PDB file of C-alpha atoms in Angstrom:
ATOM      1  CA  MET A   1      22.361   9.823 -31.284  1.00 49.00           C
ATOM      2  CA  SER A   2      25.072  12.357 -32.005  1.00 53.00           C
ATOM      3  CA  ASN A   3      26.772  12.548 -35.372  1.00 57.00           C
ATOM      4  CA  GLY A   4      30.280  12.129 -33.938  1.00 66.00           C
ATOM      5  CA  GLU A   5      32.783  10.797 -36.409  1.00 82.00           C
ATOM      6  CA  LEU A   6      34.344   8.238 -34.064  1.00 93.00           C
ATOM      7  CA  LEU A   7      31.683   7.444 -31.451  1.00 96.00           C
ATOM      8  CA  LEU A   8      27.902   7.513 -31.522  1.00 96.00           C
ATOM      9  CA  ILE A   9      26.602   9.020 -28.284  1.00 95.00           C
ATOM     10  CA  GLU A  10      23.140   8.333 -26.872  1.00 95.00           C
ATOM     11  CA  PRO A  11      21.461  10.412 -25.584  1.00 93.00           C
ATOM     12  CA  THR A  12      22.785  13.776 -26.715  1.00 89.00           C
ATOM     13  CA  ASP A  13      21.316  15.493 -23.612  1.00 94.00           C
ATOM     14  CA  LEU A  14      22.030  14.379 -20.054  1.00 96.00           C
ATOM     15  CA  GLU A  15      18.636  14.292 -18.359  1.00 95.00           C
ATOM     16  CA  PHE A  16      18.458  14.337 -14.553  1.00 95.00           C
ATOM     17  CA  SER A  17      15.210  13.725 -12.682  1.00 93.00           C
ATOM     18  CA  PHE A  18      15.854  16.592 -10.279  1.00 92.00           C
ATOM     19  CA  GLU A  19      15.141  16.196  -6.546  1.00 92.00           C
ATOM     20  CA  LEU A  20      16.531  18.291  -3.712  1.00 92.00           C
ATOM     21  CA  LYS A  21      19.096  16.750  -1.329  1.00 94.00           C
ATOM     22  CA  LYS A  22      19.404  13.587  -3.391  1.00 95.00           C
ATOM     23  CA  GLN A  23      22.135  12.217  -5.658  1.00 96.00           C
ATOM     24  CA  ILE A  24      20.840  11.642  -9.177  1.00 96.00           C
ATOM     25  CA  SER A  25      22.442   9.606 -11.952  1.00 96.00           C
ATOM     26  CA  CYS A  26      22.003   9.220 -15.674  1.00 96.00           C
ATOM     27  CA  SER A  27      23.925   7.260 -18.288  1.00 96.00           C
ATOM     28  CA  MET A  28      25.164   7.683 -21.811  1.00 95.00           C
ATOM     29  CA  HIS A  29      26.098   4.969 -24.267  1.00 97.00           C
ATOM     30  CA  LEU A  30      29.205   5.239 -26.442  1.00 97.00           C
ATOM     31  CA  THR A  31      29.091   3.022 -29.520  1.00 97.00           C
ATOM     32  CA  ASN A  32      32.100   2.319 -31.739  1.00 97.00           C
ATOM     33  CA  LYS A  33      30.939   1.081 -35.133  1.00 93.00           C
ATOM     34  CA  SER A  34      34.377   1.328 -36.732  1.00 94.00           C
ATOM     35  CA  ASP A  35      37.268  -1.112 -36.899  1.00 95.00           C
ATOM     36  CA  ASN A  36      39.487   1.211 -34.834  1.00 96.00           C
ATOM     37  CA  TYR A  37      40.266   1.384 -31.156  1.00 97.00           C
ATOM     38  CA  VAL A  38      38.850   4.687 -29.857  1.00 97.00           C
ATOM     39  CA  ALA A  39      39.899   6.345 -26.606  1.00 97.00           C
ATOM     40  CA  PHE A  40      37.562   8.869 -24.973  1.00 97.00           C
ATOM     41  CA  LYS A  41      37.671  11.466 -22.236  1.00 97.00           C
ATOM     42  CA  VAL A  42      34.731  13.268 -20.552  1.00 97.00           C
ATOM     43  CA  LYS A  43      35.034  16.851 -19.293  1.00 97.00           C
ATOM     44  CA  THR A  44      32.509  19.148 -17.614  1.00 97.00           C
ATOM     45  CA  THR A  45      32.250  22.845 -16.855  1.00 96.00           C
ATOM     46  CA  ASN A  46      31.365  22.055 -13.223  1.00 96.00           C
ATOM     47  CA  PRO A  47      33.616  19.184 -12.055  1.00 96.00           C
ATOM     48  CA  LYS A  48      32.768  19.612  -8.341  1.00 96.00           C
ATOM     49  CA  LYS A  49      29.092  19.036  -9.047  1.00 96.00           C
ATOM     50  CA  TYR A  50      29.388  15.837 -11.077  1.00 97.00           C
ATOM     51  CA  CYS A  51      31.102  12.468 -10.817  1.00 97.00           C
ATOM     52  CA  VAL A  52      31.794  10.632 -14.108  1.00 97.00           C
ATOM     53  CA  ARG A  53      32.615   6.908 -14.126  1.00 97.00           C
ATOM     54  CA  PRO A  54      34.599   6.130 -16.167  1.00 97.00           C
ATOM     55  CA  ASN A  55      35.746   9.554 -17.244  1.00 96.00           C
ATOM     56  CA  THR A  56      38.326   7.987 -19.603  1.00 97.00           C
ATOM     57  CA  GLY A  57      38.395   4.661 -21.416  1.00 97.00           C
ATOM     58  CA  VAL A  58      38.822   2.744 -24.651  1.00 98.00           C
ATOM     59  CA  VAL A  59      35.950   1.499 -26.805  1.00 97.00           C
ATOM     60  CA  THR A  60      37.045  -1.481 -28.866  1.00 97.00           C
ATOM     61  CA  PRO A  61      35.732  -1.998 -32.422  1.00 96.00           C
ATOM     62  CA  HIS A  62      31.991  -2.695 -32.769  1.00 96.00           C
ATOM     63  CA  THR A  63      31.289  -2.485 -29.023  1.00 97.00           C
ATOM     64  CA  THR A  64      29.460  -0.142 -26.636  1.00 97.00           C
ATOM     65  CA  CYS A  65      30.644   1.460 -23.397  1.00 97.00           C
ATOM     66  CA  ASP A  66      28.317   2.869 -20.723  1.00 97.00           C
ATOM     67  CA  VAL A  67      29.304   6.022 -18.829  1.00 98.00           C
ATOM     68  CA  ILE A  68      27.481   6.919 -15.586  1.00 98.00           C
ATOM     69  CA  VAL A  69      27.200  10.602 -14.654  1.00 98.00           C
ATOM     70  CA  THR A  70      26.129  11.306 -11.054  1.00 97.00           C
ATOM     71  CA  MET A  71      25.048  14.749  -9.883  1.00 97.00           C
ATOM     72  CA  GLN A  72      25.751  15.505  -6.229  1.00 96.00           C
ATOM     73  CA  ALA A  73      22.821  16.308  -3.919  1.00 96.00           C
ATOM     74  CA  GLN A  74      21.647  19.889  -4.419  1.00 94.00           C
ATOM     75  CA  LYS A  75      20.331  22.126  -1.615  1.00 92.00           C
ATOM     76  CA  GLU A  76      18.470  24.538  -3.902  1.00 91.00           C
ATOM     77  CA  ALA A  77      16.459  24.147  -7.075  1.00 87.00           C
ATOM     78  CA  PRO A  78      17.652  26.176 -10.113  1.00 85.00           C
ATOM     79  CA  THR A  79      15.507  28.984 -11.458  1.00 83.00           C
ATOM     80  CA  ASP A  80      12.894  27.688 -13.911  1.00 87.00           C
ATOM     81  CA  MET A  81      14.611  24.283 -13.731  1.00 88.00           C
ATOM     82  CA  GLN A  82      17.252  25.493 -16.190  1.00 91.00           C
ATOM     83  CA  CYS A  83      20.897  24.369 -16.007  1.00 93.00           C
ATOM     84  CA  LYS A  84      23.885  25.956 -17.734  1.00 93.00           C
ATOM     85  CA  ASP A  85      26.301  23.076 -17.099  1.00 96.00           C
ATOM     86  CA  LYS A  86      27.901  21.493 -20.161  1.00 96.00           C
ATOM     87  CA  PHE A  87      29.820  18.293 -20.905  1.00 97.00           C
ATOM     88  CA  LEU A  88      32.448  17.676 -23.561  1.00 96.00           C
ATOM     89  CA  LEU A  89      33.269  14.193 -24.820  1.00 96.00           C
ATOM     90  CA  GLN A  90      36.570  13.931 -26.691  1.00 96.00           C
ATOM     91  CA  SER A  91      37.524  10.843 -28.690  1.00 96.00           C
ATOM     92  CA  VAL A  92      40.623   9.858 -30.637  1.00 97.00           C
ATOM     93  CA  VAL A  93      41.814   6.817 -32.557  1.00 96.00           C
ATOM     94  CA  VAL A  94      44.531   4.872 -30.717  1.00 96.00           C
ATOM     95  CA  SER A  95      46.702   1.873 -31.495  1.00 96.00           C
ATOM     96  CA  PRO A  96      45.108  -1.596 -31.336  1.00 96.00           C
ATOM     97  CA  GLY A  97      45.475  -3.169 -27.916  1.00 94.00           C
ATOM     98  CA  THR A  98      45.509   0.177 -26.085  1.00 96.00           C
ATOM     99  CA  ALA A  99      43.904  -0.106 -22.636  1.00 95.00           C
ATOM    100  CA  ALA A 100      42.374   2.496 -20.298  1.00 94.00           C
ATOM    101  CA  LYS A 101      45.571   2.591 -18.204  1.00 95.00           C
ATOM    102  CA  ASP A 102      47.518   3.635 -21.300  1.00 96.00           C
ATOM    103  CA  ILE A 103      45.504   6.825 -21.884  1.00 96.00           C
ATOM    104  CA  THR A 104      47.380  10.112 -21.352  1.00 95.00           C
ATOM    105  CA  PRO A 105      46.209  13.757 -21.538  1.00 94.00           C
ATOM    106  CA  GLU A 106      48.492  14.319 -24.522  1.00 94.00           C
ATOM    107  CA  MET A 107      46.333  12.012 -26.657  1.00 95.00           C
ATOM    108  CA  PHE A 108      43.567  14.654 -26.646  1.00 96.00           C
ATOM    109  CA  ASN A 109      45.855  17.606 -27.342  1.00 93.00           C
ATOM    110  CA  LYS A 110      44.996  19.087 -30.736  1.00 89.00           C
ATOM    111  CA  GLU A 111      48.102  21.206 -30.733  1.00 88.00           C
ATOM    112  CA  SER A 112      50.168  18.034 -30.973  1.00 83.00           C
ATOM    113  CA  GLY A 113      48.533  17.268 -34.289  1.00 88.00           C
ATOM    114  CA  ASN A 114      46.126  14.627 -33.012  1.00 89.00           C
ATOM    115  CA  GLN A 115      42.776  14.246 -34.775  1.00 92.00           C
ATOM    116  CA  VAL A 116      40.420  14.750 -31.818  1.00 95.00           C
ATOM    117  CA  ASP A 117      36.674  14.407 -32.266  1.00 95.00           C
ATOM    118  CA  GLU A 118      34.577  16.490 -29.841  1.00 94.00           C
ATOM    119  CA  CYS A 119      30.897  16.359 -28.934  1.00 94.00           C
ATOM    120  CA  LYS A 120      29.173  18.798 -26.585  1.00 95.00           C
ATOM    121  CA  LEU A 121      26.314  17.673 -24.348  1.00 95.00           C
ATOM    122  CA  LYS A 122      24.022  19.874 -22.284  1.00 95.00           C
ATOM    123  CA  VAL A 123      22.348  19.097 -18.945  1.00 96.00           C
ATOM    124  CA  VAL A 124      18.556  19.033 -18.735  1.00 95.00           C
ATOM    125  CA  TYR A 125      16.524  18.878 -15.532  1.00 94.00           C
ATOM    126  CA  VAL A 126      13.162  17.103 -15.634  1.00 91.00           C
ATOM    127  CA  GLN A 127      10.475  16.810 -12.982  1.00 85.00           C
ATOM    128  CA  PRO A 128      10.438  13.475 -11.122  1.00 82.00           C
ATOM    129  CA  PRO A 129       7.382  11.278 -11.776  1.00 75.00           C
ATOM    130  CA  GLN A 130       4.539  12.117  -9.412  1.00 72.00           C
ATOM    131  CA  PRO A 131       2.994   9.289  -7.345  1.00 71.00           C
ATOM    132  CA  PRO A 132      -0.651   8.544  -8.166  1.00 74.00           C
ATOM    133  CA  SER A 133      -3.117  10.394  -5.937  1.00 67.00           C
ATOM    134  CA  PRO A 134      -4.927   8.117  -3.468  1.00 68.00           C
ATOM    135  CA  VAL A 135      -8.553   7.321  -4.352  1.00 63.00           C
ATOM    136  CA  ARG A 136     -10.959   7.630  -1.455  1.00 62.00           C
ATOM    137  CA  GLU A 137     -13.036   4.542  -0.793  1.00 56.00           C
ATOM    138  CA  GLY A 138     -16.488   4.805  -2.264  1.00 52.00           C
ATOM    139  CA  SER A 139     -15.651   7.961  -4.279  1.00 51.00           C
ATOM    140  CA  GLU A 140     -15.873   6.239  -7.656  1.00 51.00           C
ATOM    141  CA  GLU A 141     -19.267   6.012  -9.297  1.00 51.00           C
ATOM    142  CA  GLY A 142     -20.910   2.660  -8.823  1.00 51.00           C
ATOM    143  CA  SER A 143     -18.572   1.622  -6.038  1.00 51.00           C
ATOM    144  CA  SER A 144     -19.920  -0.982  -3.665  1.00 50.00           C
ATOM    145  CA  PRO A 145     -20.577  -0.088   0.042  1.00 48.00           C
ATOM    146  CA  ARG A 146     -18.931  -3.352   1.007  1.00 50.00           C
ATOM    147  CA  ALA A 147     -15.373  -3.524   2.298  1.00 45.00           C
ATOM    148  CA  SER A 148     -12.937  -2.376  -0.365  1.00 45.00           C
ATOM    149  CA  LEU A 149     -10.601  -4.858  -1.992  1.00 44.00           C
ATOM    150  CA  SER A 150      -7.032  -4.435  -3.136  1.00 47.00           C
ATOM    151  CA  GLU A 151      -6.032  -4.958  -6.760  1.00 47.00           C
ATOM    152  CA  ASN A 152      -5.527  -8.682  -6.295  1.00 48.00           C
ATOM    153  CA  GLY A 153      -8.957  -9.019  -4.625  1.00 48.00           C
ATOM    154  CA  ALA A 154      -7.705  -9.355  -1.038  1.00 48.00           C
ATOM    155  CA  MET A 155      -8.921  -7.195   1.846  1.00 51.00           C
ATOM    156  CA  ASN A 156      -6.333  -5.042   3.523  1.00 55.00           C
ATOM    157  CA  SER A 157      -5.466  -5.775   7.148  1.00 57.00           C
ATOM    158  CA  SER A 158      -7.503  -2.957   8.759  1.00 59.00           C
ATOM    159  CA  GLU A 159     -10.670  -3.831   6.836  1.00 58.00           C
ATOM    160  CA  HIS A 160     -10.237  -7.524   7.572  1.00 55.00           C
ATOM    161  CA  SER A 161      -9.852  -6.709  11.278  1.00 61.00           C
ATOM    162  CA  ASN A 162     -13.036  -4.582  11.308  1.00 64.00           C
ATOM    163  CA  VAL A 163     -15.047  -7.276   9.547  1.00 59.00           C
ATOM    164  CA  SER A 164     -13.788  -9.980  11.934  1.00 63.00           C
ATOM    165  CA  ARG A 165     -14.627  -7.842  14.971  1.00 69.00           C
ATOM    166  CA  THR A 166     -18.155  -7.204  13.665  1.00 71.00           C
ATOM    167  CA  GLN A 167     -18.710 -10.924  13.038  1.00 70.00           C
ATOM    168  CA  ILE A 168     -17.541 -11.812  16.561  1.00 70.00           C
ATOM    169  CA  GLU A 169     -19.835  -9.196  18.139  1.00 70.00           C
ATOM    170  CA  SER A 170     -22.791 -10.480  16.084  1.00 71.00           C
ATOM    171  CA  GLN A 171     -22.084 -14.057  17.183  1.00 72.00           C
ATOM    172  CA  ASP A 172     -21.875 -13.005  20.847  1.00 69.00           C
ATOM    173  CA  LYS A 173     -25.202 -11.172  20.633  1.00 74.00           C
ATOM    174  CA  SER A 174     -26.786 -14.164  18.898  1.00 75.00           C
ATOM    175  CA  LEU A 175     -25.606 -16.517  21.668  1.00 80.00           C
ATOM    176  CA  GLU A 176     -26.925 -14.166  24.374  1.00 79.00           C
ATOM    177  CA  ALA A 177     -30.313 -13.951  22.662  1.00 77.00           C
ATOM    178  CA  LYS A 178     -30.537 -17.734  22.341  1.00 80.00           C
ATOM    179  CA  ALA A 179     -29.667 -18.179  26.025  1.00 79.00           C
ATOM    180  CA  LEU A 180     -32.339 -15.658  27.096  1.00 82.00           C
ATOM    181  CA  ILE A 181     -34.986 -17.290  24.898  1.00 85.00           C
ATOM    182  CA  SER A 182     -34.109 -20.712  26.317  1.00 79.00           C
ATOM    183  CA  LYS A 183     -34.391 -19.399  29.898  1.00 80.00           C
ATOM    184  CA  LEU A 184     -37.758 -17.724  29.256  1.00 81.00           C
ATOM    185  CA  THR A 185     -39.057 -20.864  27.564  1.00 81.00           C
ATOM    186  CA  GLU A 186     -38.129 -22.956  30.594  1.00 80.00           C
ATOM    187  CA  GLU A 187     -39.855 -20.485  32.935  1.00 78.00           C
ATOM    188  CA  LYS A 188     -42.950 -20.499  30.738  1.00 81.00           C
ATOM    189  CA  ASN A 189     -43.088 -24.306  30.661  1.00 80.00           C
ATOM    190  CA  SER A 190     -42.632 -24.414  34.431  1.00 78.00           C
ATOM    191  CA  ALA A 191     -45.465 -21.886  34.922  1.00 76.00           C
ATOM    192  CA  ILE A 192     -47.723 -23.911  32.653  1.00 81.00           C
ATOM    193  CA  GLN A 193     -47.035 -27.052  34.682  1.00 80.00           C
ATOM    194  CA  ILE A 194     -47.743 -25.214  37.949  1.00 80.00           C
ATOM    195  CA  ASN A 195     -50.958 -23.779  36.537  1.00 76.00           C
ATOM    196  CA  LYS A 196     -52.137 -27.211  35.386  1.00 80.00           C
ATOM    197  CA  LYS A 197     -51.352 -28.685  38.803  1.00 80.00           C
ATOM    198  CA  LEU A 198     -53.291 -25.896  40.575  1.00 78.00           C
ATOM    199  CA  GLN A 199     -56.254 -26.367  38.252  1.00 79.00           C
ATOM    200  CA  GLN A 200     -56.244 -30.074  39.035  1.00 80.00           C
ATOM    201  CA  GLU A 201     -56.126 -29.426  42.795  1.00 78.00           C
ATOM    202  CA  LEU A 202     -58.854 -26.782  42.510  1.00 77.00           C
ATOM    203  CA  GLU A 203     -61.040 -29.230  40.613  1.00 79.00           C
ATOM    204  CA  LEU A 204     -60.501 -31.847  43.341  1.00 80.00           C
ATOM    205  CA  LEU A 205     -61.456 -29.312  46.019  1.00 75.00           C
ATOM    206  CA  ARG A 206     -64.628 -28.453  44.160  1.00 75.00           C
ATOM    207  CA  ARG A 207     -65.595 -32.077  43.937  1.00 77.00           C
ATOM    208  CA  GLU A 208     -64.958 -32.643  47.651  1.00 74.00           C
ATOM    209  CA  SER A 209     -66.902 -29.476  48.489  1.00 68.00           C
ATOM    210  CA  ASN A 210     -69.899 -30.649  46.495  1.00 70.00           C
ATOM    211  CA  ARG A 211     -69.681 -34.054  48.113  1.00 69.00           C
ATOM    212  CA  ASN A 212     -69.519 -32.642  51.619  1.00 64.00           C
ATOM    213  CA  ARG A 213     -71.834 -29.751  50.794  1.00 57.00           C
ATOM    214  CA  GLY A 214     -69.414 -27.405  52.438  1.00 53.00           C
ATOM    215  CA  GLY A 215     -67.376 -24.378  51.188  1.00 52.00           C
ATOM    216  CA  ILE A 216     -63.703 -24.096  50.373  1.00 53.00           C
ATOM    217  CA  PRO A 217     -61.632 -22.764  53.311  1.00 61.00           C
ATOM    218  CA  PHE A 218     -60.979 -19.062  52.957  1.00 60.00           C
ATOM    219  CA  MET A 219     -57.187 -19.273  53.447  1.00 64.00           C
ATOM    220  CA  TYR A 220     -56.861 -21.886  50.730  1.00 64.00           C
ATOM    221  CA  VAL A 221     -58.696 -19.628  48.295  1.00 64.00           C
ATOM    222  CA  VAL A 222     -56.316 -16.783  49.166  1.00 67.00           C
ATOM    223  CA  ILE A 223     -53.305 -19.013  48.557  1.00 74.00           C
ATOM    224  CA  ILE A 224     -54.704 -20.117  45.212  1.00 73.00           C
ATOM    225  CA  GLY A 225     -55.218 -16.474  44.231  1.00 73.00           C
ATOM    226  CA  LEU A 226     -51.647 -15.497  45.110  1.00 75.00           C
ATOM    227  CA  VAL A 227     -50.258 -18.407  43.125  1.00 75.00           C
ATOM    228  CA  SER A 228     -52.401 -17.397  40.131  1.00 75.00           C
ATOM    229  CA  ILE A 229     -51.017 -13.836  40.310  1.00 77.00           C
ATOM    230  CA  VAL A 230     -47.434 -15.192  40.271  1.00 72.00           C
ATOM    231  CA  VAL A 231     -48.241 -17.421  37.324  1.00 69.00           C
ATOM    232  CA  GLY A 232     -49.787 -14.504  35.464  1.00 70.00           C
ATOM    233  CA  TYR A 233     -46.667 -12.400  36.117  1.00 68.00           C
ATOM    234  CA  LEU A 234     -44.485 -15.120  34.695  1.00 67.00           C
ATOM    235  CA  PHE A 235     -46.646 -15.289  31.565  1.00 63.00           C
ATOM    236  CA  LYS A 236     -46.278 -11.554  31.030  1.00 64.00           C
ATOM    237  CA  ARG A 237     -42.447 -11.824  31.184  1.00 62.00           C
ATOM    238  CA  THR A 238     -42.475 -14.378  28.402  1.00 60.00           C
TER     239      THR A 238
END
């Protein structure tokens, strides 16, 4: 705080978080710890650059008044982030009940014999806070190869979409594999049944041949051979 006789001013330096092409504001607090009504007026060496609200007012006893100083958007950054602009806050004791509308320039005229308290404030530019740099997934030691989670433990939308797509593709492949296995199993069972039936018929032919002491017709043997080849092919597919 300043050591002003009438008003305590905080802070004593007007700090602006400087950014190009952007209006920037800061505030100062005027505290009246006395039993007097104190009128104030704010001046600056560069009035076109700053807007002060309120630039005049009355601080009643044991109260605080906030003053907002707004710097207009700047097109160029100052050299070494140094600023030569200054502010002057003048304060004077006024009659009880005085309001802001009652303030006149003559109240702050020392030549008229008024006891005017003055406090000079300088302007300071500071660098705006830098956003945290993004952390690449998996760059931290001991990070898990699984899908990254946000701070509250929830997957972000892109990761959730990738995981869902992978699960759907896995399910589709699983269903296709089950369908193929089922089809091959049916073909195998059918081939086994055909083979058993052929073996039974062949056994009957052998018995009849022995009974009649004759041979098996040549064409029938050929047919049996072709059927056996087909059955063997089916077994190889399974």
